[in-house]
C-alpha positions as a LaTeX table, in Angstrom:
\begin{tabular}{lrrr}
\hline
Residue & $x$ (\AA) & $y$ (\AA) & $z$ (\AA) \\
\hline
Met1 & 164.37 & 48.66 & 66.44 \\
Arg2 & 162.39 & 50.29 & 69.26 \\
Leu3 & 164.56 & 52.61 & 71.58 \\
Arg4 & 164.12 & 55.10 & 74.37 \\
Ile5 & 165.79 & 58.53 & 74.17 \\
Lys6 & 167.97 & 57.66 & 76.97 \\
Asp7 & 169.48 & 54.81 & 74.75 \\
Leu8 & 169.79 & 56.93 & 71.69 \\
Ala9 & 171.29 & 60.14 & 73.28 \\
Thr10 & 174.57 & 60.91 & 75.10 \\
Lys11 & 172.97 & 63.90 & 76.90 \\
Val12 & 169.41 & 64.88 & 77.99 \\
Gly13 & 168.92 & 67.89 & 80.20 \\
Ser14 & 167.65 & 71.51 & 80.59 \\
Gly15 & 169.58 & 74.56 & 80.71 \\
Val16 & 169.67 & 77.31 & 83.50 \\
Thr17 & 168.71 & 80.85 & 83.56 \\
Pro18 & 171.85 & 83.06 & 84.32 \\
Lys19 & 172.05 & 84.58 & 87.80 \\
Gly20 & 170.45 & 87.99 & 87.52 \\
Gly21 & 168.15 & 86.92 & 84.76 \\
Ala22 & 167.23 & 89.45 & 82.17 \\
Ser23 & 169.43 & 92.07 & 83.67 \\
Val24 & 172.50 & 90.13 & 82.49 \\
Tyr25 & 171.55 & 89.96 & 78.91 \\
Gln26 & 173.50 & 91.80 & 76.26 \\
Asp27 & 173.06 & 93.15 & 72.81 \\
Asn28 & 175.62 & 90.72 & 71.58 \\
Gly29 & 177.70 & 87.94 & 72.77 \\
Ile30 & 176.87 & 84.14 & 73.19 \\
Pro31 & 173.21 & 83.31 & 72.05 \\
Leu32 & 170.88 & 82.08 & 74.76 \\
Phe33 & 168.16 & 79.99 & 73.42 \\
Arg34 & 164.81 & 80.39 & 75.22 \\
Ser35 & 161.48 & 78.70 & 74.50 \\
Gln36 & 160.25 & 81.56 & 72.41 \\
Asn37 & 163.21 & 81.00 & 70.05 \\
Val38 & 162.28 & 77.24 & 69.32 \\
Thr39 & 159.56 & 76.33 & 66.93 \\
Asn40 & 158.76 & 73.36 & 64.84 \\
Asp41 & 159.83 & 75.16 & 61.81 \\
Gly42 & 163.22 & 76.53 & 62.91 \\
Phe43 & 164.66 & 79.00 & 65.31 \\
Leu44 & 163.38 & 82.55 & 65.86 \\
Leu45 & 166.32 & 84.69 & 66.48 \\
Asp46 & 164.86 & 88.25 & 66.19 \\
Asp47 & 164.54 & 88.44 & 69.93 \\
Ile48 & 167.34 & 86.06 & 71.03 \\
Ala49 & 169.10 & 86.99 & 74.10 \\
Tyr50 & 172.92 & 87.30 & 74.47 \\
Ile51 & 175.20 & 86.42 & 77.53 \\
Ser52 & 178.72 & 87.31 & 78.11 \\
Glu53 & 181.58 & 84.73 & 77.55 \\
Glu54 & 182.16 & 84.71 & 81.20 \\
Ile55 & 178.44 & 83.62 & 81.90 \\
His56 & 178.79 & 81.15 & 79.05 \\
Lys57 & 181.83 & 79.57 & 80.66 \\
Ser58 & 179.97 & 79.20 & 84.04 \\
Met59 & 177.20 & 77.35 & 82.20 \\
Ile60 & 179.55 & 74.73 & 80.75 \\
Gly61 & 177.10 & 71.85 & 81.32 \\
Thr62 & 174.42 & 73.35 & 79.01 \\
Arg63 & 176.58 & 74.48 & 76.11 \\
Leu64 & 175.22 & 73.72 & 72.90 \\
Met65 & 176.79 & 71.74 & 70.04 \\
Pro66 & 175.99 & 71.13 & 66.32 \\
Asn67 & 173.05 & 68.62 & 65.83 \\
Asp68 & 171.68 & 69.09 & 69.26 \\
Val69 & 167.89 & 68.63 & 69.32 \\
Leu70 & 166.25 & 71.35 & 71.35 \\
Leu71 & 162.80 & 70.62 & 72.97 \\
Asn72 & 160.66 & 73.14 & 74.87 \\
Ile73 & 159.69 & 71.49 & 78.34 \\
Thr74 & 157.39 & 74.18 & 79.89 \\
Gly75 & 154.72 & 76.68 & 79.32 \\
Ala76 & 152.29 & 77.18 & 76.32 \\
Ser77 & 155.05 & 76.18 & 73.73 \\
Ile78 & 155.84 & 72.81 & 75.41 \\
Gly79 & 156.60 & 70.22 & 72.82 \\
Arg80 & 158.06 & 72.67 & 70.29 \\
Cys81 & 161.19 & 71.36 & 68.87 \\
Tyr82 & 163.97 & 71.76 & 66.31 \\
Tyr83 & 167.67 & 70.84 & 65.85 \\
Leu84 & 170.89 & 72.78 & 65.44 \\
Pro85 & 172.71 & 72.59 & 62.09 \\
Lys86 & 176.07 & 70.90 & 61.58 \\
Asn87 & 177.80 & 74.35 & 61.18 \\
Phe88 & 176.42 & 75.68 & 64.60 \\
Lys89 & 179.13 & 77.54 & 66.45 \\
Glu90 & 178.10 & 78.24 & 70.06 \\
Gly91 & 175.26 & 78.91 & 72.35 \\
Asn92 & 173.40 & 78.05 & 75.48 \\
Val93 & 169.82 & 77.37 & 76.81 \\
Asn94 & 167.64 & 78.31 & 79.74 \\
Gln95 & 165.83 & 76.11 & 82.00 \\
His96 & 162.69 & 75.99 & 79.76 \\
Val97 & 164.62 & 74.22 & 76.96 \\
Cys98 & 165.94 & 70.76 & 76.97 \\
Ile99 & 169.08 & 69.54 & 75.11 \\
Ile100 & 168.87 & 66.06 & 73.48 \\
Arg101 & 172.22 & 65.08 & 71.99 \\
Pro102 & 171.85 & 62.17 & 69.73 \\
Lys103 & 174.34 & 59.41 & 69.33 \\
Val104 & 175.54 & 59.84 & 65.74 \\
Asn105 & 175.72 & 56.09 & 65.07 \\
Val106 & 172.27 & 55.54 & 66.07 \\
Val107 & 169.90 & 58.29 & 65.14 \\
Ile108 & 170.02 & 61.21 & 62.78 \\
Pro109 & 168.96 & 64.46 & 64.48 \\
Ala110 & 166.55 & 65.35 & 61.91 \\
Phe111 & 164.83 & 61.99 & 62.19 \\
Leu112 & 164.53 & 62.36 & 66.01 \\
Tyr113 & 163.17 & 65.85 & 65.48 \\
Tyr114 & 160.51 & 64.51 & 63.11 \\
Asn115 & 159.52 & 61.88 & 65.68 \\
Leu116 & 159.16 & 64.37 & 68.43 \\
Ile117 & 156.86 & 66.66 & 66.43 \\
Ser118 & 154.88 & 63.77 & 64.97 \\
Ala119 & 151.49 & 62.84 & 66.36 \\
Val120 & 153.14 & 59.90 & 68.30 \\
Gly121 & 155.68 & 62.25 & 69.91 \\
Gln122 & 153.27 & 64.96 & 70.72 \\
Gln123 & 150.95 & 62.39 & 72.49 \\
Met124 & 153.79 & 61.21 & 74.62 \\
Ile125 & 154.24 & 64.83 & 75.74 \\
Asp126 & 150.57 & 65.32 & 76.32 \\
Val127 & 150.38 & 62.20 & 78.47 \\
Cys128 & 153.23 & 63.24 & 80.63 \\
Gln129 & 151.97 & 66.83 & 80.89 \\
Thr130 & 148.36 & 66.05 & 81.78 \\
Gly131 & 149.02 & 62.71 & 83.60 \\
Ala132 & 151.08 & 64.36 & 86.24 \\
Asn133 & 148.74 & 67.48 & 86.17 \\
Arg134 & 151.59 & 69.78 & 85.41 \\
Glu135 & 152.67 & 71.93 & 82.56 \\
Gly136 & 156.14 & 70.76 & 82.15 \\
Leu137 & 158.31 & 67.82 & 81.25 \\
Thr138 & 161.09 & 66.16 & 83.39 \\
Lys139 & 164.38 & 64.62 & 82.22 \\
Glu140 & 162.90 & 61.19 & 83.24 \\
Asp141 & 159.86 & 61.86 & 81.14 \\
Ile142 & 161.89 & 62.69 & 78.00 \\
Cys143 & 164.46 & 59.77 & 78.60 \\
Asn144 & 161.56 & 57.31 & 78.56 \\
Phe145 & 160.06 & 58.51 & 75.22 \\
Glu146 & 160.26 & 55.46 & 72.98 \\
Phe147 & 160.48 & 55.55 & 69.18 \\
Asp148 & 160.96 & 53.06 & 66.33 \\
Ile149 & 164.48 & 53.69 & 64.97 \\
Pro150 & 165.35 & 52.09 & 61.64 \\
Ser151 & 168.67 & 51.75 & 60.02 \\
Leu152 & 170.63 & 55.07 & 59.50 \\
Ala153 & 170.11 & 54.48 & 55.74 \\
Asp154 & 166.44 & 54.24 & 56.11 \\
Gln155 & 166.42 & 57.21 & 58.48 \\
Gln156 & 168.23 & 59.32 & 55.94 \\
Arg157 & 165.89 & 58.37 & 53.16 \\
Met158 & 162.79 & 59.32 & 55.30 \\
Val159 & 164.48 & 62.59 & 56.29 \\
Thr160 & 165.48 & 63.47 & 52.71 \\
Tyr161 & 161.91 & 62.72 & 51.51 \\
Leu162 & 160.30 & 64.79 & 54.25 \\
Asp163 & 162.73 & 67.81 & 53.87 \\
Thr164 & 161.91 & 67.84 & 50.13 \\
Lys165 & 158.23 & 67.56 & 50.38 \\
Leu166 & 157.83 & 69.87 & 53.36 \\
Ser167 & 159.85 & 72.51 & 51.59 \\
Glu168 & 157.53 & 72.35 & 48.69 \\
Ile169 & 154.51 & 72.76 & 50.92 \\
Asp170 & 156.19 & 75.61 & 52.77 \\
His171 & 156.87 & 77.45 & 49.45 \\
Lys172 & 153.00 & 77.21 & 48.69 \\
Val173 & 152.16 & 78.33 & 52.22 \\
Ser174 & 154.65 & 81.36 & 51.83 \\
Ile175 & 152.83 & 82.45 & 48.56 \\
Leu176 & 149.42 & 82.11 & 50.26 \\
Thr177 & 150.48 & 83.91 & 53.26 \\
Ser178 & 151.91 & 86.80 & 51.33 \\
Lys179 & 148.65 & 87.12 & 49.47 \\
Arg180 & 146.75 & 87.04 & 52.73 \\
Asp181 & 148.92 & 89.81 & 54.25 \\
Ala182 & 148.55 & 91.96 & 51.02 \\
Tyr183 & 144.74 & 91.66 & 51.38 \\
Leu184 & 144.99 & 92.62 & 54.95 \\
Arg185 & 147.09 & 95.79 & 54.19 \\
Leu186 & 144.57 & 96.63 & 51.46 \\
Lys187 & 141.67 & 96.37 & 53.99 \\
Lys188 & 143.56 & 98.63 & 56.43 \\
Ser189 & 144.28 & 101.05 & 53.74 \\
Ile190 & 140.74 & 101.14 & 52.56 \\
Ile191 & 139.42 & 101.79 & 56.19 \\
Asn192 & 142.04 & 104.38 & 56.92 \\
His193 & 141.21 & 106.28 & 53.77 \\
Ala194 & 137.45 & 106.26 & 54.18 \\
Val195 & 137.23 & 107.23 & 57.95 \\
Thr196 & 139.66 & 110.06 & 57.61 \\
Arg197 & 138.82 & 111.49 & 54.04 \\
Gly198 & 135.36 & 110.11 & 53.32 \\
Leu199 & 134.09 & 108.79 & 49.95 \\
Asn200 & 134.13 & 111.90 & 47.90 \\
Pro201 & 137.43 & 112.26 & 46.06 \\
Asn202 & 136.62 & 115.88 & 45.13 \\
Val203 & 135.72 & 117.14 & 48.45 \\
Lys204 & 137.62 & 120.30 & 49.84 \\
Met205 & 140.08 & 119.46 & 52.64 \\
Lys206 & 141.30 & 121.25 & 55.72 \\
Asp207 & 143.95 & 120.63 & 58.37 \\
Ser208 & 142.54 & 118.50 & 61.14 \\
Gly209 & 145.12 & 119.44 & 63.68 \\
Ile210 & 145.52 & 115.79 & 64.38 \\
Glu211 & 149.11 & 114.84 & 63.47 \\
Trp212 & 148.40 & 111.23 & 62.28 \\
Ile213 & 145.37 & 112.22 & 60.27 \\
Arg214 & 146.48 & 115.55 & 58.86 \\
Glu215 & 143.72 & 116.77 & 56.34 \\
Val216 & 140.18 & 115.82 & 56.42 \\
Pro217 & 137.03 & 117.04 & 54.55 \\
Glu218 & 136.41 & 120.71 & 55.28 \\
His219 & 132.88 & 120.29 & 56.56 \\
Trp220 & 133.90 & 117.49 & 59.16 \\
Glu221 & 134.08 & 118.38 & 62.73 \\
Val222 & 137.12 & 117.76 & 65.00 \\
Cys223 & 136.43 & 117.31 & 68.71 \\
Arg224 & 137.32 & 115.36 & 71.69 \\
Phe225 & 135.97 & 111.86 & 72.61 \\
Lys226 & 134.04 & 113.33 & 75.60 \\
Asn227 & 132.21 & 115.69 & 73.24 \\
Ala228 & 131.59 & 113.18 & 70.54 \\
Phe229 & 130.14 & 110.65 & 73.02 \\
Arg230 & 128.43 & 112.15 & 75.99 \\
Gln231 & 127.62 & 108.70 & 77.28 \\
Trp232 & 130.11 & 105.94 & 77.91 \\
Thr233 & 130.78 & 103.48 & 80.77 \\
Thr234 & 133.53 & 101.32 & 82.16 \\
Gly235 & 132.87 & 97.89 & 83.51 \\
Ile236 & 133.86 & 96.44 & 86.76 \\
Thr237 & 135.42 & 93.11 & 87.94 \\
Pro238 & 133.92 & 91.67 & 91.21 \\
Asp239 & 136.35 & 89.97 & 93.53 \\
Ser240 & 137.67 & 87.12 & 91.24 \\
Lys241 & 138.93 & 85.30 & 94.26 \\
Asn242 & 135.44 & 84.83 & 95.42 \\
Tyr243 & 133.66 & 82.72 & 92.60 \\
Lys244 & 130.23 & 82.91 & 94.31 \\
Tyr245 & 129.92 & 86.16 & 92.26 \\
Phe246 & 130.01 & 84.09 & 89.13 \\
Glu247 & 127.60 & 81.50 & 87.52 \\
Ser248 & 129.32 & 78.84 & 85.37 \\
Asp249 & 126.02 & 77.79 & 83.73 \\
Ile250 & 125.61 & 79.95 & 80.48 \\
Cys251 & 121.88 & 79.80 & 80.97 \\
Lys252 & 121.85 & 81.45 & 84.29 \\
Gly253 & 122.80 & 84.80 & 85.57 \\
Tyr254 & 123.96 & 87.95 & 83.49 \\
Thr255 & 126.68 & 87.52 & 80.77 \\
Trp256 & 129.96 & 89.15 & 81.90 \\
Val257 & 132.76 & 89.49 & 79.25 \\
Thr258 & 136.34 & 90.18 & 79.14 \\
Ile259 & 138.47 & 91.09 & 76.09 \\
Ser260 & 139.21 & 87.39 & 75.55 \\
Asp261 & 135.53 & 87.04 & 74.70 \\
Phe262 & 135.74 & 89.41 & 71.72 \\
Leu263 & 135.42 & 87.59 & 68.50 \\
Glu264 & 135.60 & 89.53 & 65.12 \\
Lys265 & 132.82 & 92.08 & 65.16 \\
Tyr266 & 130.67 & 90.57 & 67.99 \\
Ile267 & 131.51 & 88.84 & 71.30 \\
Ser268 & 131.75 & 85.28 & 71.50 \\
Gln269 & 129.75 & 83.28 & 74.14 \\
Ser270 & 131.27 & 84.06 & 77.41 \\
Asn271 & 131.42 & 81.24 & 79.96 \\
Leu272 & 131.21 & 83.45 & 82.93 \\
Asn273 & 128.01 & 85.05 & 84.17 \\
Leu274 & 127.46 & 87.44 & 87.14 \\
Ser275 & 125.20 & 86.12 & 89.76 \\
Asp276 & 122.26 & 88.02 & 91.28 \\
Glu277 & 124.21 & 88.51 & 94.42 \\
Ser278 & 127.16 & 90.32 & 92.49 \\
Ile279 & 124.75 & 92.58 & 90.63 \\
Lys280 & 123.15 & 93.72 & 93.96 \\
Leu281 & 126.42 & 93.99 & 95.62 \\
Phe282 & 128.70 & 95.79 & 93.05 \\
Met283 & 125.94 & 97.40 & 90.93 \\
Pro284 & 128.04 & 97.14 & 87.62 \\
Pro285 & 126.90 & 99.46 & 84.69 \\
Leu286 & 124.96 & 97.56 & 82.08 \\
Ser287 & 126.17 & 97.54 & 78.42 \\
Leu288 & 123.06 & 97.61 & 76.26 \\
Lys289 & 122.69 & 95.41 & 73.05 \\
Gly290 & 124.27 & 97.37 & 70.22 \\
Ser291 & 126.85 & 99.05 & 72.37 \\
Leu292 & 130.32 & 99.56 & 70.91 \\
Met293 & 132.93 & 98.14 & 73.26 \\
Phe294 & 136.60 & 98.51 & 73.27 \\
Ser295 & 139.64 & 97.74 & 75.44 \\
Phe296 & 141.86 & 100.35 & 76.87 \\
Lys297 & 144.34 & 98.05 & 78.60 \\
Leu298 & 146.97 & 95.61 & 77.15 \\
Ser299 & 144.75 & 94.55 & 74.07 \\
Val300 & 144.17 & 98.38 & 73.13 \\
Gly301 & 142.28 & 98.79 & 69.98 \\
Lys302 & 140.34 & 95.35 & 70.36 \\
Ile303 & 136.74 & 96.23 & 69.55 \\
Ala304 & 133.43 & 94.70 & 69.12 \\
Phe305 & 129.53 & 95.16 & 69.42 \\
Ala306 & 127.40 & 93.74 & 72.27 \\
Asp307 & 124.95 & 91.33 & 70.66 \\
Lys308 & 122.79 & 91.54 & 73.79 \\
Asp309 & 122.53 & 93.25 & 77.14 \\
Leu310 & 125.64 & 92.37 & 79.12 \\
Tyr311 & 128.27 & 93.41 & 81.59 \\
Thr312 & 132.07 & 93.83 & 81.08 \\
Asn313 & 135.18 & 93.95 & 83.20 \\
Glu314 & 137.07 & 97.15 & 84.10 \\
Ala315 & 139.32 & 97.17 & 81.05 \\
Ile316 & 136.45 & 97.79 & 78.69 \\
Val317 & 134.70 & 100.95 & 77.76 \\
Ser318 & 131.04 & 100.76 & 76.47 \\
Ile319 & 129.43 & 103.32 & 74.20 \\
Pro320 & 125.64 & 102.89 & 74.07 \\
Pro321 & 123.74 & 102.99 & 70.75 \\
Asn322 & 121.84 & 106.10 & 71.53 \\
Asn323 & 124.73 & 108.45 & 71.42 \\
Gly324 & 123.67 & 110.38 & 68.24 \\
Gln325 & 126.53 & 108.78 & 66.25 \\
Cys326 & 126.68 & 106.02 & 63.88 \\
Leu327 & 128.52 & 103.45 & 65.81 \\
Glu328 & 129.25 & 101.32 & 62.83 \\
Tyr329 & 131.44 & 104.10 & 61.53 \\
Tyr330 & 133.37 & 104.34 & 64.67 \\
Tyr331 & 133.84 & 100.69 & 64.64 \\
Tyr332 & 136.14 & 101.26 & 61.84 \\
Met333 & 137.52 & 104.51 & 63.20 \\
Leu334 & 138.25 & 104.04 & 66.82 \\
Pro335 & 141.13 & 101.28 & 66.52 \\
Asn336 & 143.27 & 103.95 & 64.83 \\
Val337 & 142.53 & 106.64 & 67.41 \\
Leu338 & 143.06 & 104.19 & 70.38 \\
His339 & 146.44 & 103.10 & 69.01 \\
Glu340 & 147.66 & 106.62 & 68.34 \\
Asn341 & 146.83 & 107.75 & 71.84 \\
Ala342 & 147.97 & 104.65 & 73.76 \\
Thr343 & 151.15 & 104.93 & 76.03 \\
Glu344 & 153.39 & 102.34 & 77.38 \\
Asn345 & 153.35 & 101.42 & 81.01 \\
Ile346 & 156.24 & 100.06 & 83.03 \\
Tyr347 & 155.87 & 96.66 & 81.60 \\
Gly348 & 155.83 & 97.86 & 78.03 \\
Ala349 & 152.25 & 97.03 & 77.57 \\
Lys350 & 150.13 & 99.66 & 75.66 \\
Met351 & 147.51 & 101.43 & 77.75 \\
Leu352 & 145.05 & 104.21 & 77.99 \\
Asn353 & 143.55 & 105.96 & 81.05 \\
Gln354 & 140.15 & 107.52 & 81.50 \\
Lys355 & 141.58 & 111.01 & 81.05 \\
Ile356 & 143.45 & 110.19 & 77.79 \\
Ile357 & 140.33 & 108.62 & 76.46 \\
Ala358 & 138.05 & 111.64 & 77.35 \\
Asn359 & 140.61 & 114.05 & 75.55 \\
Met360 & 141.35 & 111.99 & 72.41 \\
Leu361 & 140.77 & 114.03 & 69.29 \\
Met362 & 138.30 & 112.52 & 66.76 \\
Val363 & 136.94 & 113.43 & 63.50 \\
Val364 & 133.15 & 113.68 & 63.28 \\
Pro365 & 131.48 & 113.47 & 59.80 \\
Pro366 & 127.84 & 114.42 & 59.42 \\
Leu367 & 125.62 & 111.37 & 60.54 \\
Pro368 & 124.40 & 110.74 & 57.14 \\
Glu369 & 127.97 & 110.49 & 55.84 \\
Gln370 & 128.89 & 108.40 & 58.73 \\
Arg371 & 126.26 & 105.85 & 57.79 \\
Ala372 & 127.35 & 105.88 & 54.12 \\
Ile373 & 130.95 & 105.23 & 54.99 \\
Ala374 & 130.01 & 102.36 & 57.36 \\
Thr375 & 127.87 & 100.85 & 54.70 \\
Tyr376 & 130.79 & 101.17 & 52.11 \\
Leu377 & 133.19 & 99.69 & 54.55 \\
Asp378 & 130.94 & 96.76 & 55.60 \\
Asp379 & 130.83 & 95.81 & 51.91 \\
Lys380 & 134.29 & 96.23 & 51.04 \\
Cys381 & 135.57 & 94.58 & 54.20 \\
Ala382 & 133.19 & 91.60 & 53.89 \\
Lys383 & 134.52 & 90.78 & 50.47 \\
Ile384 & 138.15 & 91.01 & 51.60 \\
Asp385 & 137.35 & 88.92 & 54.74 \\
Thr386 & 135.97 & 86.26 & 52.56 \\
Ile387 & 139.03 & 86.04 & 50.48 \\
Val388 & 141.24 & 86.08 & 53.50 \\
Ser389 & 139.12 & 83.31 & 55.17 \\
Asn390 & 139.54 & 81.15 & 52.07 \\
Leu391 & 143.33 & 81.84 & 52.04 \\
Asp392 & 143.38 & 80.85 & 55.77 \\
Lys393 & 141.59 & 77.65 & 54.99 \\
Gln394 & 144.05 & 76.71 & 52.27 \\
Ile395 & 147.11 & 77.47 & 54.61 \\
Ser396 & 145.43 & 75.25 & 57.43 \\
Arg397 & 144.94 & 72.45 & 54.96 \\
Tyr398 & 148.59 & 72.54 & 54.02 \\
Gly399 & 149.44 & 72.58 & 57.86 \\
Asp400 & 147.31 & 69.36 & 58.10 \\
Leu401 & 149.00 & 67.93 & 55.05 \\
Lys402 & 152.46 & 68.48 & 56.64 \\
Arg403 & 151.39 & 66.79 & 59.86 \\
Ser404 & 149.84 & 63.67 & 58.24 \\
Leu405 & 152.81 & 63.41 & 55.87 \\
Ile406 & 155.35 & 63.43 & 58.80 \\
Asp407 & 153.11 & 60.92 & 60.60 \\
Glu408 & 152.78 & 58.53 & 57.58 \\
Val409 & 156.48 & 58.53 & 56.86 \\
Ile410 & 157.68 & 58.28 & 60.47 \\
Thr411 & 155.39 & 55.24 & 61.13 \\
Gly412 & 156.05 & 53.46 & 57.88 \\
Lys413 & 152.58 & 53.91 & 56.38 \\
Arg414 & 154.06 & 55.76 & 53.47 \\
Ala415 & 156.81 & 54.07 & 51.80 \\
Val416 & 159.70 & 56.31 & 50.49 \\
\hline
\end{tabular}
């Protein structure tokens, strides 16, 4: 039997944000589910907001009940979905989350959830989102979603099968994820040890005067960033409201990158290029091929090499390759230094300013030792990265398997 959601639910509607917004949230009370709390694998409750009993009573129309299916209807997480357990006590939702309350004699909540996260359900969401040229779903959109709804007995059989099989897959993914995280911790440990203590386990040590580093090899120098790197520049951003300063064709103009263009060790291909007019008008500093670039705003510690001559925005510092230092060594060293010196701005984001950058304390091994450490870390990190990449591929394949399994069962292609 093919039914629309409006025919299989007693309620379809989004919540509201309490008057006063975040200012009325509490450390405890009634849980308020927001879009960041809803995922396809369950509810994330680490940062859930709480509201008072009084506010909860004023939002009586959006009170949650056991077995409610919650669907994100706006923003980047649109389409994420999960359902509340039978023993759920109380809660509410804001305007970014829709409540779908299934008719218990028509559809099992878990079965509706599997339909919504299936390829069929997600395609319906995509059509509504892009067709109306907006990033959001309306009540009318959701009410008209249509699915094949078999008997309750068949639904239960499908749900039981999927719950069992997906649980087995999740267990395997959990093991792979634990291995991946362990290798990433090992990589970080190897880097931290090499860039602060070198490669000789018998070297004499001294107090660096840097709290987070403590002891370093006795013959290493400790100095400020401005003394270690006498040349460094900060990029600029032409008036982004006036796109005549940019070329969209990657074959024209001069490559201009932001932090979003950083990919692993080198930049990705930026899709923005400065026009000749912008170069003449704004005279941005050029980052030479081989320059070490890092962000000092928002994504503090993100770092990469320039694979060609290019320009950067105002959030990126570039160190040219002719600074008398082995930049490969500082590629591994700098992220730690940046994070330790970053401060929070009023929005809670980590940031650095030029004065802080100039006065950051750094350890400076002799140049030959810098090169030896960089070569050692290139080798060690490459091996670990290969292992992590293989684990990521396995995890991704299990994700694909989960999606295909849901689709096959829900559409009847796989008999259970």
